CSV table of C-alpha atoms and ligand atoms in Angstrom, one decimal:
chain,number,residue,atom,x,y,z
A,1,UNK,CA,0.0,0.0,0.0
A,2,UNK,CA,1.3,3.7,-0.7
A,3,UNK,CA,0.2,6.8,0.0
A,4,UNK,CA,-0.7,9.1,-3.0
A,5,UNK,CA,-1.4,12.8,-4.2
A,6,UNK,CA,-2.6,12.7,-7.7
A,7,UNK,CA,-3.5,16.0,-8.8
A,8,UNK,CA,-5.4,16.9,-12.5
A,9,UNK,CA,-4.7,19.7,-14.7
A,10,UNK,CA,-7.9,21.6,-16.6
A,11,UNK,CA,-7.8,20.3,-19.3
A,12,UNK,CA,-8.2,17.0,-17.7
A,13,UNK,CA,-11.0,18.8,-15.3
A,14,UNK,CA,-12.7,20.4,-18.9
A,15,UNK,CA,-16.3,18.8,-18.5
A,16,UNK,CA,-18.3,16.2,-16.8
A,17,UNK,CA,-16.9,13.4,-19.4
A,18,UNK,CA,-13.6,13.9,-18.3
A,19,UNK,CA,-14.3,14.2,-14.5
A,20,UNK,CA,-15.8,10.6,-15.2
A,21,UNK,CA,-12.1,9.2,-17.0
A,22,UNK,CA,-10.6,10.9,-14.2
A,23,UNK,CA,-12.7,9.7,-11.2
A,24,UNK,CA,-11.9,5.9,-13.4
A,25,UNK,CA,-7.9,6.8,-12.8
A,26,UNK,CA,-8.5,7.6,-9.1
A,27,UNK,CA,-10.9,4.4,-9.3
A,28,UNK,CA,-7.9,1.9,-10.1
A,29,UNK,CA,-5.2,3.6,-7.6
A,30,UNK,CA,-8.2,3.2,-4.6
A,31,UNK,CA,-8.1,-0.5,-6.0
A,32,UNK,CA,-4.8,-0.9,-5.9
A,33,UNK,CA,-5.3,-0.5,-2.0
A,34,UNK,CA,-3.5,2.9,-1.7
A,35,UNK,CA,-4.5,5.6,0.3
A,36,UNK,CA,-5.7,8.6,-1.8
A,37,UNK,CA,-5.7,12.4,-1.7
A,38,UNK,CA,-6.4,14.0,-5.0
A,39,UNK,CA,-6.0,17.8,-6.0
A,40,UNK,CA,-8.1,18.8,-8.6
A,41,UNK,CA,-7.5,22.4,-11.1
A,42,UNK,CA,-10.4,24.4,-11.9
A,43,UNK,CA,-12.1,23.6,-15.6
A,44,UNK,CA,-9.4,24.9,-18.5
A,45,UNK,CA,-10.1,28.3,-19.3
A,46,UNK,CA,-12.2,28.9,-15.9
A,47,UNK,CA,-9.4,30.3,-13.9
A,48,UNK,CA,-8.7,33.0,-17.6
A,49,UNK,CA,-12.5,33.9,-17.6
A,50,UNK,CA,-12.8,34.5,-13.8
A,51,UNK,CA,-9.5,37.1,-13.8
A,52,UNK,CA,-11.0,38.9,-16.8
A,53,UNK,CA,-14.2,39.2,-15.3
A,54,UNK,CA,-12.4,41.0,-12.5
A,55,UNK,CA,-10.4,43.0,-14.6
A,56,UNK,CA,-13.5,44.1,-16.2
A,57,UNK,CA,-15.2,45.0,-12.9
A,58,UNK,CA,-12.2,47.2,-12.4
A,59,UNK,CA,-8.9,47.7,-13.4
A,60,UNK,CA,-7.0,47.9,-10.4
A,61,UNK,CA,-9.2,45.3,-8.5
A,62,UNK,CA,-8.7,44.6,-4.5
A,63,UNK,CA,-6.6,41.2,-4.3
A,64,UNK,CA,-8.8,39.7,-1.4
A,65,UNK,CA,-11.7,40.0,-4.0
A,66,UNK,CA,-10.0,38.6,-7.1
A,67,UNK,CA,-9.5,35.4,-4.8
A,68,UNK,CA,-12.9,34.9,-3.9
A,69,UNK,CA,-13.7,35.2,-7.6
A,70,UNK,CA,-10.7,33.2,-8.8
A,71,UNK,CA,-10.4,29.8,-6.3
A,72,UNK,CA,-14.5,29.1,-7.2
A,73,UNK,CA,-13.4,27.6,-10.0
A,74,UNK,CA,-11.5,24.7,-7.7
A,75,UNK,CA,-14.5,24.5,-6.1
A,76,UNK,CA,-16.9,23.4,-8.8
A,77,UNK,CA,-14.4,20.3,-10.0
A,78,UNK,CA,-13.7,19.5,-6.7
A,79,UNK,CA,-17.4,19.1,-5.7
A,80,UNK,CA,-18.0,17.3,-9.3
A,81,UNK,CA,-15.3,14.9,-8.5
A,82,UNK,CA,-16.2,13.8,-5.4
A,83,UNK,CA,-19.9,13.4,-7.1
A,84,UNK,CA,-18.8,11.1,-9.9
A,85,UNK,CA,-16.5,9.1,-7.4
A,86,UNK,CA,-19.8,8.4,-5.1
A,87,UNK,CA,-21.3,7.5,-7.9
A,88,UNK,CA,-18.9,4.7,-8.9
A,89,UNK,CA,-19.0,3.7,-4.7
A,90,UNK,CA,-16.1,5.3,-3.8
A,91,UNK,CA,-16.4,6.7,-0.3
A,92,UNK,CA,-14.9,10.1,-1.5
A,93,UNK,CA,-16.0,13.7,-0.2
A,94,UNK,CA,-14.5,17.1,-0.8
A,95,UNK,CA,-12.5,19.1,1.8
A,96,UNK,CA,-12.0,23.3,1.1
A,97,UNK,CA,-9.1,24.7,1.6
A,98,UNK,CA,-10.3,26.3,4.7
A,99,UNK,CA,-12.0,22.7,5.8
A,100,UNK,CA,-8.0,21.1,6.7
A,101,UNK,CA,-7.2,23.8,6.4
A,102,UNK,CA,-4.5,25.1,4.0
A,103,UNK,CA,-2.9,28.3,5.7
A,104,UNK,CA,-1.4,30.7,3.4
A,105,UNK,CA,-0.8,34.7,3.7
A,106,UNK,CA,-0.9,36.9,1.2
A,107,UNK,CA,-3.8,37.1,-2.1
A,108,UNK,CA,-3.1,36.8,-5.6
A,109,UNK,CA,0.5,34.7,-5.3
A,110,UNK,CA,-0.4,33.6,-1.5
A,111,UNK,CA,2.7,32.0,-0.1
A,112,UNK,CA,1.5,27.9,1.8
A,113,UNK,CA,2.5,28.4,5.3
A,114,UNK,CA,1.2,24.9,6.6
A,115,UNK,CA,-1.0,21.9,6.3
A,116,UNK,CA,-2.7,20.0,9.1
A,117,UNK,CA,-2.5,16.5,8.5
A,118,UNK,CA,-5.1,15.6,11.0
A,119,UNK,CA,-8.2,16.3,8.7
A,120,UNK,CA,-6.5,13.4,6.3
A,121,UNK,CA,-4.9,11.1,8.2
A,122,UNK,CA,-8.6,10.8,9.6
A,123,UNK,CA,-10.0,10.2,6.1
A,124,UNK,CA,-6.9,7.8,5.1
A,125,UNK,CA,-7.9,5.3,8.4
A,126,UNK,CA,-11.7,5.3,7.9
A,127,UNK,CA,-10.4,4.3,4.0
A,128,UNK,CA,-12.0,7.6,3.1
A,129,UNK,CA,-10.8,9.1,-0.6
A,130,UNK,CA,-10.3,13.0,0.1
A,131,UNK,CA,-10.8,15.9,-3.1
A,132,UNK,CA,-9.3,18.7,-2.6
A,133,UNK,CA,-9.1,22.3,-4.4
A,134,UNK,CA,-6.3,23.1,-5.6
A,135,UNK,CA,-4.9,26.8,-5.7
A,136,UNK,CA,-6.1,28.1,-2.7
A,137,UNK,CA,-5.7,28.6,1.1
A,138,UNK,CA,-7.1,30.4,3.8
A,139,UNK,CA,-5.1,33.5,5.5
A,140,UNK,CA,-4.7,33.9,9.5
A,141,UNK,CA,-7.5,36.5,8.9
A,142,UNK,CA,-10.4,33.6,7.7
A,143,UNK,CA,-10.0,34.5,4.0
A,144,UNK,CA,-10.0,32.7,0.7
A,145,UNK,CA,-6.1,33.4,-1.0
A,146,UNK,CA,-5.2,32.2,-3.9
A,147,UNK,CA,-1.2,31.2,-5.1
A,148,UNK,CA,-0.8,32.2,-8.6
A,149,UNK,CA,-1.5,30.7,-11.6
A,150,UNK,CA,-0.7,27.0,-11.8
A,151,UNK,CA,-0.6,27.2,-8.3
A,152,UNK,CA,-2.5,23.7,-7.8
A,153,UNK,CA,0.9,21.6,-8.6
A,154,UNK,CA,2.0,23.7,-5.9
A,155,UNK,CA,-1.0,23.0,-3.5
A,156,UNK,CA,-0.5,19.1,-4.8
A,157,UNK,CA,3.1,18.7,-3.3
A,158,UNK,CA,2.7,20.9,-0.5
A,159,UNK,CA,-0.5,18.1,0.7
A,160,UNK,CA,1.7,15.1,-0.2
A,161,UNK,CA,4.5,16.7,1.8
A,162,UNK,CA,2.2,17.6,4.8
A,163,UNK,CA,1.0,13.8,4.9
A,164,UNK,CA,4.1,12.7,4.2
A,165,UNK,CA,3.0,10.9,0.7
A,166,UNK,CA,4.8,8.2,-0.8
A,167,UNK,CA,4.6,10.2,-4.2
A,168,UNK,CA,3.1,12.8,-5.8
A,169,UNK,CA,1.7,12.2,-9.3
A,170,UNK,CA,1.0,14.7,-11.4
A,171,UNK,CA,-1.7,14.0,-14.1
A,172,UNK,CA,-1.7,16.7,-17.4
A,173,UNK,CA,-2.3,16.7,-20.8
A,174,UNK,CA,0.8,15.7,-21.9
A,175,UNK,CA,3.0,12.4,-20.9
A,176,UNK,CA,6.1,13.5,-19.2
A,177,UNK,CA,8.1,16.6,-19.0
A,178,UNK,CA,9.8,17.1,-22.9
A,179,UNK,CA,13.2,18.7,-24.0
A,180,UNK,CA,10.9,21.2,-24.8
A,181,UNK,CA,7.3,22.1,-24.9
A,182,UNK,CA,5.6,19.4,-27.6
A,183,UNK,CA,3.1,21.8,-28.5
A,184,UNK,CA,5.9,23.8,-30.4
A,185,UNK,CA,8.5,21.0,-31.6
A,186,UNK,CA,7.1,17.8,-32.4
A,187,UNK,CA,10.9,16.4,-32.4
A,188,UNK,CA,10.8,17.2,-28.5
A,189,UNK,CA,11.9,14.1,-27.0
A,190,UNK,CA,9.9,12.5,-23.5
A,191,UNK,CA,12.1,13.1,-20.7
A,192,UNK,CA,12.7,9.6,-18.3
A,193,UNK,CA,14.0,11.6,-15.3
A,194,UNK,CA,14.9,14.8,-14.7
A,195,UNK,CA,16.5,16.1,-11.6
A,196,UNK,CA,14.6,18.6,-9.1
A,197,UNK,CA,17.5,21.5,-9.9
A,198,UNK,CA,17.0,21.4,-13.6
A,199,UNK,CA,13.4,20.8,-13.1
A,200,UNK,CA,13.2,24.0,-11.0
A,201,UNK,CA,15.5,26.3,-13.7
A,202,UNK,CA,13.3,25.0,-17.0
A,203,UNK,CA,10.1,26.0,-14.9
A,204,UNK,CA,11.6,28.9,-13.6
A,205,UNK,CA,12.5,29.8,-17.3
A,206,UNK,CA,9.4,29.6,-18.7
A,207,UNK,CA,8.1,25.5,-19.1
A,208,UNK,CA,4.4,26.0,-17.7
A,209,UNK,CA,4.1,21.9,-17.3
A,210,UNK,CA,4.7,22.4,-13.5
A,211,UNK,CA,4.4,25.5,-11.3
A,212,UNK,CA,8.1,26.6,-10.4
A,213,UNK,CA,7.5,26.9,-6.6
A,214,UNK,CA,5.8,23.1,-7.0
A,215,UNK,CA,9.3,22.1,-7.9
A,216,UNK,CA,11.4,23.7,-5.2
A,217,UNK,CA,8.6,21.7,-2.3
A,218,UNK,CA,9.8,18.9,-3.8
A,219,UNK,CA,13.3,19.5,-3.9
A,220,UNK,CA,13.2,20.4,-0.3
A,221,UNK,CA,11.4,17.3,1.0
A,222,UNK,CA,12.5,15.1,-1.1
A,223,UNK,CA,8.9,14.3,-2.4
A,224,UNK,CA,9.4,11.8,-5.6
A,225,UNK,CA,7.6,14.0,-8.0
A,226,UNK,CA,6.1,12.5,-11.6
A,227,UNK,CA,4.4,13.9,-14.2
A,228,UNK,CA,2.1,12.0,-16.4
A,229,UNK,CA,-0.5,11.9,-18.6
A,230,UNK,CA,-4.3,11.7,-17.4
A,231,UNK,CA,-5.1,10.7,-21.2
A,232,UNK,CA,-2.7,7.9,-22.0
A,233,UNK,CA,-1.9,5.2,-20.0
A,234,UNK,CA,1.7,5.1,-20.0
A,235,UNK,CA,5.0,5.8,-17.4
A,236,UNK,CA,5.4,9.9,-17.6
A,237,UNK,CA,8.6,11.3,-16.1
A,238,UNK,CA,10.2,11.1,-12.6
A,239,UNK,CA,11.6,14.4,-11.5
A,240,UNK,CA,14.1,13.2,-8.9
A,241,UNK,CA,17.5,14.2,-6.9
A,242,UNK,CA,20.9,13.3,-8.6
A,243,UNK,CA,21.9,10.4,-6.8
A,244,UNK,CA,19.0,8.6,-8.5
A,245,UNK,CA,20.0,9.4,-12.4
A,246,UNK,CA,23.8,8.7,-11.1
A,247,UNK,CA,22.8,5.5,-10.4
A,248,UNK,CA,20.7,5.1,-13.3
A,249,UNK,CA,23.9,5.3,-15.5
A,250,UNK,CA,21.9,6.8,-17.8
A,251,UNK,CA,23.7,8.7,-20.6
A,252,UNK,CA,23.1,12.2,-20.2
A,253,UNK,CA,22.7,14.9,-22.7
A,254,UNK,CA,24.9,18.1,-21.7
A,255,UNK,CA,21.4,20.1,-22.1
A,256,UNK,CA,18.3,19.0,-20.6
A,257,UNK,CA,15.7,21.5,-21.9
A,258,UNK,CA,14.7,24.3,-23.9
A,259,UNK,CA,12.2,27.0,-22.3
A,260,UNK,CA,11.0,30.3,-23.7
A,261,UNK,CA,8.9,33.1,-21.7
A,262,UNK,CA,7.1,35.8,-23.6
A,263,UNK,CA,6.3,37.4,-19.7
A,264,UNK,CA,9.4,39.7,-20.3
A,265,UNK,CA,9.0,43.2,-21.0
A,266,UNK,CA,12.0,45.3,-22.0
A,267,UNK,CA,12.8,48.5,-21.0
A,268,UNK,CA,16.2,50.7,-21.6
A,269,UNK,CA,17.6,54.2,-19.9
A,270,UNK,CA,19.3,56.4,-22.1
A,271,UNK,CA,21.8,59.0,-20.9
A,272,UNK,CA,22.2,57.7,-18.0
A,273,UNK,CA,25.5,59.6,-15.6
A,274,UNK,CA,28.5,57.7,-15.5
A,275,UNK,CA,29.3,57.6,-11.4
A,276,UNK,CA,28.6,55.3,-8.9
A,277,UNK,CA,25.6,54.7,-7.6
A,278,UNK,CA,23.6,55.4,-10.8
A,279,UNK,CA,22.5,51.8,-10.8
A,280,UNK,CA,21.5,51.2,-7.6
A,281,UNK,CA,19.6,54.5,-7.9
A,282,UNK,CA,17.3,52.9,-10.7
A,283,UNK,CA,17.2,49.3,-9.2
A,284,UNK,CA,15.8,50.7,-5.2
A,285,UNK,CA,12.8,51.7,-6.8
A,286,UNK,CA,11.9,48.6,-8.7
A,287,UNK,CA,12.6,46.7,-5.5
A,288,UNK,CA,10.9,48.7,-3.7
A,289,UNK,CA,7.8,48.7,-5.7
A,290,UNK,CA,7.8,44.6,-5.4
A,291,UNK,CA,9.3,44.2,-9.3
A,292,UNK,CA,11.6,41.7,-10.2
A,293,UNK,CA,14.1,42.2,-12.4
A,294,UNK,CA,15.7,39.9,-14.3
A,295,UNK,CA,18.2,40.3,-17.2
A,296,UNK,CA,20.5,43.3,-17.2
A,297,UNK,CA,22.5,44.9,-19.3
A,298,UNK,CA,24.8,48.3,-19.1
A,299,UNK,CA,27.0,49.8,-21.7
A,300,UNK,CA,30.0,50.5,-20.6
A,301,UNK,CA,30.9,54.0,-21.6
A,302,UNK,CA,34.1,55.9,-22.1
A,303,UNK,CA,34.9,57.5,-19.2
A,304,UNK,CA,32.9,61.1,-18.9
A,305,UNK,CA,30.7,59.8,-21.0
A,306,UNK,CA,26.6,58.3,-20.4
A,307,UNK,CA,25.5,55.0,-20.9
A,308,UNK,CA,22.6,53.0,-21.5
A,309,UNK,CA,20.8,50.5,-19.2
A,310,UNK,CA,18.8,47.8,-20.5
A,311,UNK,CA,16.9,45.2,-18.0
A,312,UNK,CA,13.3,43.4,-18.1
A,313,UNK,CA,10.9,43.0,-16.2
A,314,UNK,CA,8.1,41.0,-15.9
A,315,UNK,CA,5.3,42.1,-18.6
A,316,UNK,CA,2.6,42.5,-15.9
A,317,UNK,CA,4.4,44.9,-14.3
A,318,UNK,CA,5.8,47.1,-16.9
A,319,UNK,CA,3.4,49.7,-16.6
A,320,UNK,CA,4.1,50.2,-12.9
A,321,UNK,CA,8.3,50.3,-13.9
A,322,UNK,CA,7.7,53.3,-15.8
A,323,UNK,CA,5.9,55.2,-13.9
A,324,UNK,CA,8.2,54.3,-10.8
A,325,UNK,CA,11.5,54.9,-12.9
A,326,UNK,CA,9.7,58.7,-14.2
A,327,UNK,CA,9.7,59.8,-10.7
A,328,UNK,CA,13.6,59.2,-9.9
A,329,UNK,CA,14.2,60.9,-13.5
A,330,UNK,CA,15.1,64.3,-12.5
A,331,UNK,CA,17.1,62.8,-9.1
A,332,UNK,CA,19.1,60.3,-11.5
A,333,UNK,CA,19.8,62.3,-14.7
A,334,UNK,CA,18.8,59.8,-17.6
A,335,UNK,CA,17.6,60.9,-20.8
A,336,UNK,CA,14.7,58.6,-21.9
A,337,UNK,CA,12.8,55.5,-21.3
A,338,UNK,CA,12.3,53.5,-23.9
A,339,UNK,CA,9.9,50.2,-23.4
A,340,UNK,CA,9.5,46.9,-25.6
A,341,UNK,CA,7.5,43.7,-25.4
A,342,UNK,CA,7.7,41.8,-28.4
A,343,UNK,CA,10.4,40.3,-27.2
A,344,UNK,CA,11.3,36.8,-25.3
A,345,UNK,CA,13.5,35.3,-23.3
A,346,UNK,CA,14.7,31.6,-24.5
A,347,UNK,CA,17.1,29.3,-22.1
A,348,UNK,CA,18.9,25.9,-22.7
A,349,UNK,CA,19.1,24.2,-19.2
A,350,UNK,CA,21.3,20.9,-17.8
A,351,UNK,CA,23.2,20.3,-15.1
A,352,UNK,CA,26.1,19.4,-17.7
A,353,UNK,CA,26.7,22.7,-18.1
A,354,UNK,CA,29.1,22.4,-15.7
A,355,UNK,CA,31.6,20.4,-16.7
A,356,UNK,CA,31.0,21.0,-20.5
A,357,UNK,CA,32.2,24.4,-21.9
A,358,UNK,CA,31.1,26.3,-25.3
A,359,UNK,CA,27.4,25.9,-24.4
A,360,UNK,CA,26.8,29.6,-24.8
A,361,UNK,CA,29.3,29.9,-27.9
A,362,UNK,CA,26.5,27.4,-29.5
A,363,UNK,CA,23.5,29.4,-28.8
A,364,UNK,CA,25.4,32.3,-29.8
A,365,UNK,CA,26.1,31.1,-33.3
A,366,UNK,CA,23.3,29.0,-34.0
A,367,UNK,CA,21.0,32.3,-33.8
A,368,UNK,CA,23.6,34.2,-35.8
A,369,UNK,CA,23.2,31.7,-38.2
A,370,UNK,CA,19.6,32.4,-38.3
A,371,UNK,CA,20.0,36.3,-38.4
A,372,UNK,CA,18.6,36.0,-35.0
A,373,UNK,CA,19.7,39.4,-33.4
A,374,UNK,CA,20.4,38.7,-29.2
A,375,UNK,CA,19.0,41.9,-27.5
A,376,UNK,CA,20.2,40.7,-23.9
A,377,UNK,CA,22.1,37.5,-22.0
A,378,UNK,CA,22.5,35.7,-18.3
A,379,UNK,CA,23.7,32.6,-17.4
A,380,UNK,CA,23.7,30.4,-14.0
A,381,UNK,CA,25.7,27.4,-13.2
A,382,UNK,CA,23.3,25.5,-15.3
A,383,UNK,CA,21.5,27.8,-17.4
A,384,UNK,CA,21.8,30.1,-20.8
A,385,UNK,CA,19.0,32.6,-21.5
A,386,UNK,CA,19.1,35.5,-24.6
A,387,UNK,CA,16.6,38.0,-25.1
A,388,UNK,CA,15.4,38.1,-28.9
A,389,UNK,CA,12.5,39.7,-30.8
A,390,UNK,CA,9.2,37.6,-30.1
A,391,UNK,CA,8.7,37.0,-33.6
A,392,UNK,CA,11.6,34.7,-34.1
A,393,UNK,CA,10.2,32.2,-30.8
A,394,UNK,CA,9.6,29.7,-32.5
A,395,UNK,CA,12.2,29.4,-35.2
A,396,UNK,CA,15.2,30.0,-32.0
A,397,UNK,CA,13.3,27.1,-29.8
A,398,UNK,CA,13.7,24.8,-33.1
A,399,UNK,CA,17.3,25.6,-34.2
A,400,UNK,CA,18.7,24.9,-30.8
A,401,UNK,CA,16.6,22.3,-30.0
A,402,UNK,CA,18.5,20.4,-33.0
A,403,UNK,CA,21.8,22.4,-32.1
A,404,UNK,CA,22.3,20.6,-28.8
A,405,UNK,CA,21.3,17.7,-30.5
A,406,UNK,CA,17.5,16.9,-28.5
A,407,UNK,CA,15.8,16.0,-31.6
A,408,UNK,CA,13.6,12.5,-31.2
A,409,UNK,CA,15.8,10.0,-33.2
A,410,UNK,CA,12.2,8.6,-34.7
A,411,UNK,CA,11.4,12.4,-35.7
A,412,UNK,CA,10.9,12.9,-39.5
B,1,LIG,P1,-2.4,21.6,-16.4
B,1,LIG,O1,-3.6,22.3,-16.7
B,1,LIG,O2,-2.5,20.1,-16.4
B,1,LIG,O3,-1.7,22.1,-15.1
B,1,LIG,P2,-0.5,23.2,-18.0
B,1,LIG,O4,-1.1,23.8,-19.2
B,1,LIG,O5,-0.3,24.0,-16.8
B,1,LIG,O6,-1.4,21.9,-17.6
B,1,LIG,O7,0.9,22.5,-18.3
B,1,LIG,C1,1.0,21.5,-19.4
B,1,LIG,C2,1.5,22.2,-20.7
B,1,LIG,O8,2.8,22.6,-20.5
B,1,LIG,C3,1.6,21.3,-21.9
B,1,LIG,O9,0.3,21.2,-22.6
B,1,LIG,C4,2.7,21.9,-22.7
B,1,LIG,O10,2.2,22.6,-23.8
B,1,LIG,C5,3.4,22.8,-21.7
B,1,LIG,N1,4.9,22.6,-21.7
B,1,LIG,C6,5.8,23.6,-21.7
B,1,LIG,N2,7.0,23.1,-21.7
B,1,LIG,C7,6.9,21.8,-21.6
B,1,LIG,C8,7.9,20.7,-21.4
B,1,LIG,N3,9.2,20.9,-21.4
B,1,LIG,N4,7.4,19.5,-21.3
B,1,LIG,C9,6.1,19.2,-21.3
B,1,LIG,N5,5.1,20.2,-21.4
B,1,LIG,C10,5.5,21.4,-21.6
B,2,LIG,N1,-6.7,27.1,-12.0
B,2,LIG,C1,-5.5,27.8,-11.7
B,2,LIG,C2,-4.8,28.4,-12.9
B,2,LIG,O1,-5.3,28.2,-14.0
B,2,LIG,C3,-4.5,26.9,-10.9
B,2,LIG,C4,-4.0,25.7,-11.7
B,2,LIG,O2,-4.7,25.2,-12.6
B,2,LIG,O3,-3.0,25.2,-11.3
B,2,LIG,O4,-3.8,29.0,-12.8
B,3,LIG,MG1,-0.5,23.8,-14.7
């Protein structure tokens, strides 16, 4: 017997039909004589019509209201679920987030502060099957929160660490985690394993399969973690610590993955003084004002002379930058603010970075090869991202897809 989370995606929530394949895969673990706690998304699209309908009702919208709207959608599946899983004799009943409860602060991006077991291990020794929301929590102050969008991966491995699962499966609409996302290159290739640190810089960089902050739970308890498909009934991918693909002696590619994120906005200071403290004088503000920036780049100027900034942001918040960065204007001493987002960022990730060097030459060239002009750079220990025009997404995904050599060997 083991102890399970499975948690379903929207598009394997998307109508009573489905709910009905899905209570049959919940059906056949519960047979298997496991103990069950299954985290369910909101319908696809639900969770995109709910946040227009606030943005509708006002465009700067109180965040404590926009998760009352937003986490319904949880709701509905959740009560569906446990509906259809009655129906097949399963002794399954929902459980809010506020019912265990799920405590979280914050609204919009809540942050999971901690999950009492006791609600569960209750429904695990009565044989119980328990369906939970996924998404949301309840603040010290008694209301709904929400934790950002795809946050139910996150809710998923936060319960299985709380119960202390054996594994946490997470059931999508496509069969593993790929070299990159399938939708865009059919020559991805299905990933067997993958370890929690690459796992946690492809989502961080962009590959939407699981929520980034889903990963790092994982990482940090440990939590065997595997993505799979709701629709076919075949082994997805384990996302696991080192040791275990050390061990597996499997061959390793030097590059695991290839991400993009069109979330980047672009925005470049002209003019700007060459002294010290310029910099920080344009970055307090951002931080200040909760923005996160993330690629940066500075001309270096003869000495006396200006120079230019250039750094993104995410697009959601570009807006906000601007107006931010026009009142330091004066106080700095920059010329203009110019502001861009058809652009995205696109990153080749894998741990063999490390040992392996020319990784970034590649990218380099490959795109040159392309006329693929590279409007901004950063690297980690196990990561390569540019900044190009957005129009070119697709085309730089598939040349270094090929370039690092992930093309399917079967692939036309
Ligand atoms: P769910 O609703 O089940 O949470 P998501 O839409 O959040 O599903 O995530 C699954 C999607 O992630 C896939 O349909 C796929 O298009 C996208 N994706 C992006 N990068 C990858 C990748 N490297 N491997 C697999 N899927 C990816
Ligand atoms: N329904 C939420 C969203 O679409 C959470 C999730 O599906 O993970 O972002
Ligand atoms: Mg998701």
């Amino acid at each position: 017997m083991a102890r399970i989370v499975m948690k379903f995606g929207g598009t394997s929530m998307a109508g009573i039909e489905r709910i009905r394949h899905v209570s049959g895969l919940v059906k056949r673990e519960a047979e298997r004589g496991n103990q069950l706690a299954v985290v369910v998304s909101a319908m696809a699209g639900e969770t995109d019509r709910l946040v227009q309908l606030c943005r509708e009702a006002a465009s700067l919208y109180d965040p404590r209201e926009y998760d009352v709207v937003v986490a319904s959608g949880e709701q509905v599946t959740s009560g569906l679920l446990a509906i259809t899983l009655q129906g097949m004799g399963l002794n399954a009943r929902s459980y809010m987030g506020w019912q265990l409860p799920i405590r979280a602060s914050g609204h919009a991006s809540a942050l999971i502060d901690h999950i009492d077991a006791e609600v569960l291990e209750k429904v695990f020794e009565q044989g119980g099957i328990a369906v939970i929301p996924g998404f949301q929590g309840i603040t010290p102050e008694g209301d709904l929160a929400t934790l950002g969008r795809g946050g139910s991966d996150t809710s998923a491995v936060a319960l299985a660490a709380a119960v202390k699962a054996d594994r946490c499966d997470i059931y999508t609409d496509v069969d593993g985690v790929y070299t990159t996302d399938p939708r865009i290159v059919p020559r991805a290739r299905k990933l067997d394993m993958v370890t929690y640190e690459e796992m946690l810089e492809l989502a961080s960089v962009g590959a939407k399969v699981l929520q980034t902050r889903s990963v790092g739970l994982a990482m940090r308890y440990k939590m065997p973690l595997q993505v799979l498909s709701s629709f076919e009934d075949r082994p997805g991918t384990m996302i696991v610590g080192d040791e275990a693909i050390e061990d597996s002696k499997m061959e390793r590619n030097v590059i695991t993955g290839i991400a993009h994120d069109k979330n980047e906005a672009m925005i470049t200071l002209t003019g700007l003084p060459d002294r010290p403290g310029t910099v920080a004088a344009v970055f307090e503000p951002l931080a200040a004002a909760n923005v996160n920036v993330d690629m940066i780049v500075q001309s270096v100027p003869r000495r006396g002379e200006e120079s230019v900034l250039t750094f993104t942001v995410p697009t959601a918040a570009l807006a906000h930058s601007v107006a931010e960065l026009h009142k330091v204007r004066e106080a700095i001493g920059f010329a203009d603010i110019l502001t861009e987002t058809n652009v995205v960022k696109v990153s080749a990730v894998g741990v063999g970075m490390r040992s392996n060097a020319g990784i970034a030459a590649r990218m380099f060239k490959t795109l040159a090869d392309r006329g693929i002009n590279v409007l901004a750079i950063t690297t980690s220990e196990i990561k390569v991202s540019v900044l190009i025009p957005e129009e070119y997404t697709e085309l730089a995904v598939r040349v270094l897809h090929t370039a690092y050599e992930l093309d399917a060997e079967d692939a036309e």
